[in-house]
XYZ file of C-alpha atoms in Angstrom:
185
model
C 81.672 81.809 122.446
C 80.390 83.288 125.702
C 76.969 84.566 126.116
C 76.402 87.958 124.701
C 79.426 87.674 122.324
C 77.396 86.935 119.191
C 75.311 90.146 119.926
C 78.396 92.160 120.437
C 79.745 90.908 117.085
C 76.401 91.671 115.348
C 76.718 95.233 116.539
C 80.418 95.697 115.801
C 80.492 93.997 112.393
C 78.696 96.771 110.582
C 80.732 99.265 112.193
C 84.068 97.653 111.233
C 82.790 97.006 107.547
C 82.197 100.700 106.967
C 85.335 102.390 106.085
C 85.882 106.132 106.553
C 86.113 108.200 103.473
C 89.682 109.389 102.509
C 90.768 112.521 104.255
C 92.169 115.214 102.157
C 95.887 115.074 102.533
C 97.527 118.037 103.852
C 100.205 119.671 101.782
C 103.718 119.043 102.817
C 105.201 122.024 104.590
C 107.674 123.825 102.384
C 110.242 123.867 105.106
C 110.044 120.016 105.484
C 110.788 119.319 101.902
C 114.256 119.196 100.573
C 113.741 121.605 97.524
C 117.264 120.663 96.127
C 116.168 117.129 95.887
C 112.880 118.101 94.391
C 114.624 120.390 91.905
C 115.280 119.125 88.300
C 113.458 117.640 85.422
C 110.086 115.908 85.954
C 107.860 113.944 83.486
C 104.090 114.622 84.060
C 102.512 111.294 83.619
C 98.936 112.100 84.657
C 96.565 115.039 84.997
C 93.170 115.789 86.544
C 91.658 119.274 86.078
C 88.394 120.973 86.220
C 89.558 123.319 83.426
C 87.639 122.995 80.207
C 89.535 122.323 77.059
C 92.914 122.122 78.855
C 93.839 118.891 76.910
C 93.844 118.051 73.399
C 92.016 115.160 71.781
C 92.843 111.859 72.948
C 94.997 111.014 69.781
C 96.925 114.197 70.201
C 97.956 113.911 73.983
C 101.645 113.561 75.063
C 103.573 113.381 78.144
C 103.987 116.878 79.832
C 107.197 117.846 81.682
C 108.308 120.347 84.309
C 111.537 121.605 85.577
C 111.731 122.975 89.187
C 114.506 125.297 90.411
C 115.060 127.006 93.687
C 115.649 130.435 92.248
C 116.330 132.478 95.409
C 115.367 132.165 99.037
C 111.853 131.385 99.150
C 111.489 131.568 95.287
C 110.682 128.552 92.997
C 111.125 128.860 89.218
C 108.838 126.529 87.470
C 108.857 125.470 83.617
C 106.033 123.508 82.322
C 105.544 121.989 78.986
C 102.148 120.344 77.897
C 100.636 119.135 74.891
C 97.570 121.520 74.484
C 94.959 121.835 71.675
C 97.228 124.407 70.062
C 100.452 121.998 70.090
C 103.022 121.838 72.574
C 103.366 124.837 74.777
C 105.715 125.739 77.550
C 105.413 128.379 80.226
C 107.725 129.600 82.721
C 106.762 131.239 86.218
C 108.660 132.329 89.345
C 106.581 131.485 92.435
C 107.072 133.042 95.954
C 106.614 131.081 99.305
C 103.654 132.173 101.183
C 104.782 133.084 104.770
C 101.841 131.513 106.428
C 100.935 128.423 104.241
C 102.761 125.494 102.611
C 102.275 127.026 99.177
C 104.015 128.888 96.500
C 102.152 131.512 94.543
C 102.254 134.201 91.936
C 98.854 135.775 91.648
C 99.839 138.283 89.018
C 100.397 135.148 86.645
C 97.309 133.315 87.805
C 98.860 130.801 90.088
C 97.037 130.915 93.493
C 98.779 127.788 94.871
C 101.465 125.348 93.954
C 101.633 122.625 96.670
C 103.539 119.450 96.838
C 100.947 116.914 98.302
C 103.219 113.855 98.470
C 106.741 112.899 97.465
C 109.601 110.675 97.800
C 111.681 112.632 95.408
C 111.229 110.006 92.698
C 107.582 110.960 92.176
C 105.386 113.740 93.190
C 101.788 114.727 93.535
C 101.541 118.529 92.879
C 98.254 120.225 93.495
C 97.772 123.598 91.492
C 95.175 126.135 92.039
C 94.902 128.666 89.012
C 92.622 131.506 88.343
C 92.137 135.092 88.602
C 89.451 136.942 90.773
C 86.639 134.706 91.528
C 87.368 131.984 88.758
C 89.431 129.115 90.336
C 90.527 126.011 88.707
C 92.025 122.899 90.558
C 94.459 120.646 88.862
C 96.416 117.659 90.213
C 99.508 116.433 88.525
C 101.485 113.283 88.770
C 105.247 114.079 88.512
C 107.778 111.190 88.028
C 111.605 111.176 87.296
C 110.999 108.329 84.825
C 108.460 108.315 81.959
C 106.545 105.475 83.691
C 104.908 105.270 87.227
C 104.382 102.468 89.699
C 100.732 101.158 90.265
C 101.165 102.517 93.745
C 101.856 106.124 92.650
C 99.022 105.974 90.159
C 96.657 104.620 92.761
C 97.648 107.377 95.079
C 96.834 110.002 92.311
C 93.546 108.507 91.689
C 92.757 108.322 95.537
C 93.611 112.114 95.700
C 91.400 112.884 92.664
C 88.610 111.191 94.439
C 89.180 113.669 97.389
C 89.376 116.590 95.038
C 86.276 115.527 93.015
C 88.480 115.324 89.952
C 88.177 111.502 89.221
C 85.953 112.017 86.140
C 88.653 114.405 84.677
C 91.779 112.232 85.573
C 93.909 111.283 82.373
C 96.908 109.091 82.291
C 99.060 110.516 79.409
C 100.711 108.424 76.701
C 104.318 107.721 76.853
C 105.126 110.021 73.728
C 107.836 112.285 75.374
C 108.366 114.579 72.291
C 106.640 117.503 73.949
C 108.288 116.733 77.447
C 111.733 116.703 75.949
C 111.364 120.299 74.648
C 112.435 121.560 77.968
C 115.181 119.152 78.957
C 117.833 121.065 80.779
């Protein structure tokens, strides 16, 4: 070692050891996504939400599901089935592409934003902002074409939950697909 090099290492070592906090991932631009590849049936394997009472008790939870379809130009038809405290429920909504942002929305139905945060078309992280007026709820969903996910996809889901301050509310759903299969195309 040259003179002065140990001092330089002592100064740089703490700086190198400190890792930056994860940056919030920007949503994919709707025009860069291949919506035909994204369309179809998806299992919902994990959910994180700040909505109170959204999920039923632990022993009554089941996989969710969604079907995405390009309805018309700049419109996305979304069907979602979830195990809720009242039992398996499904909802259908048609969302319109926002002209300025990478989101689909239908504010009349309470969907302020539907964003695909990350996807390789076998899995997807979908961010939902729901609510009316000044009440907003955020939800992150892990979509997958199969009823199981890779460790890497679950880790990405949990990392995004950390960024969105939803880690405490993150739930990996059990493999019971009886609710999910109610909306199979």
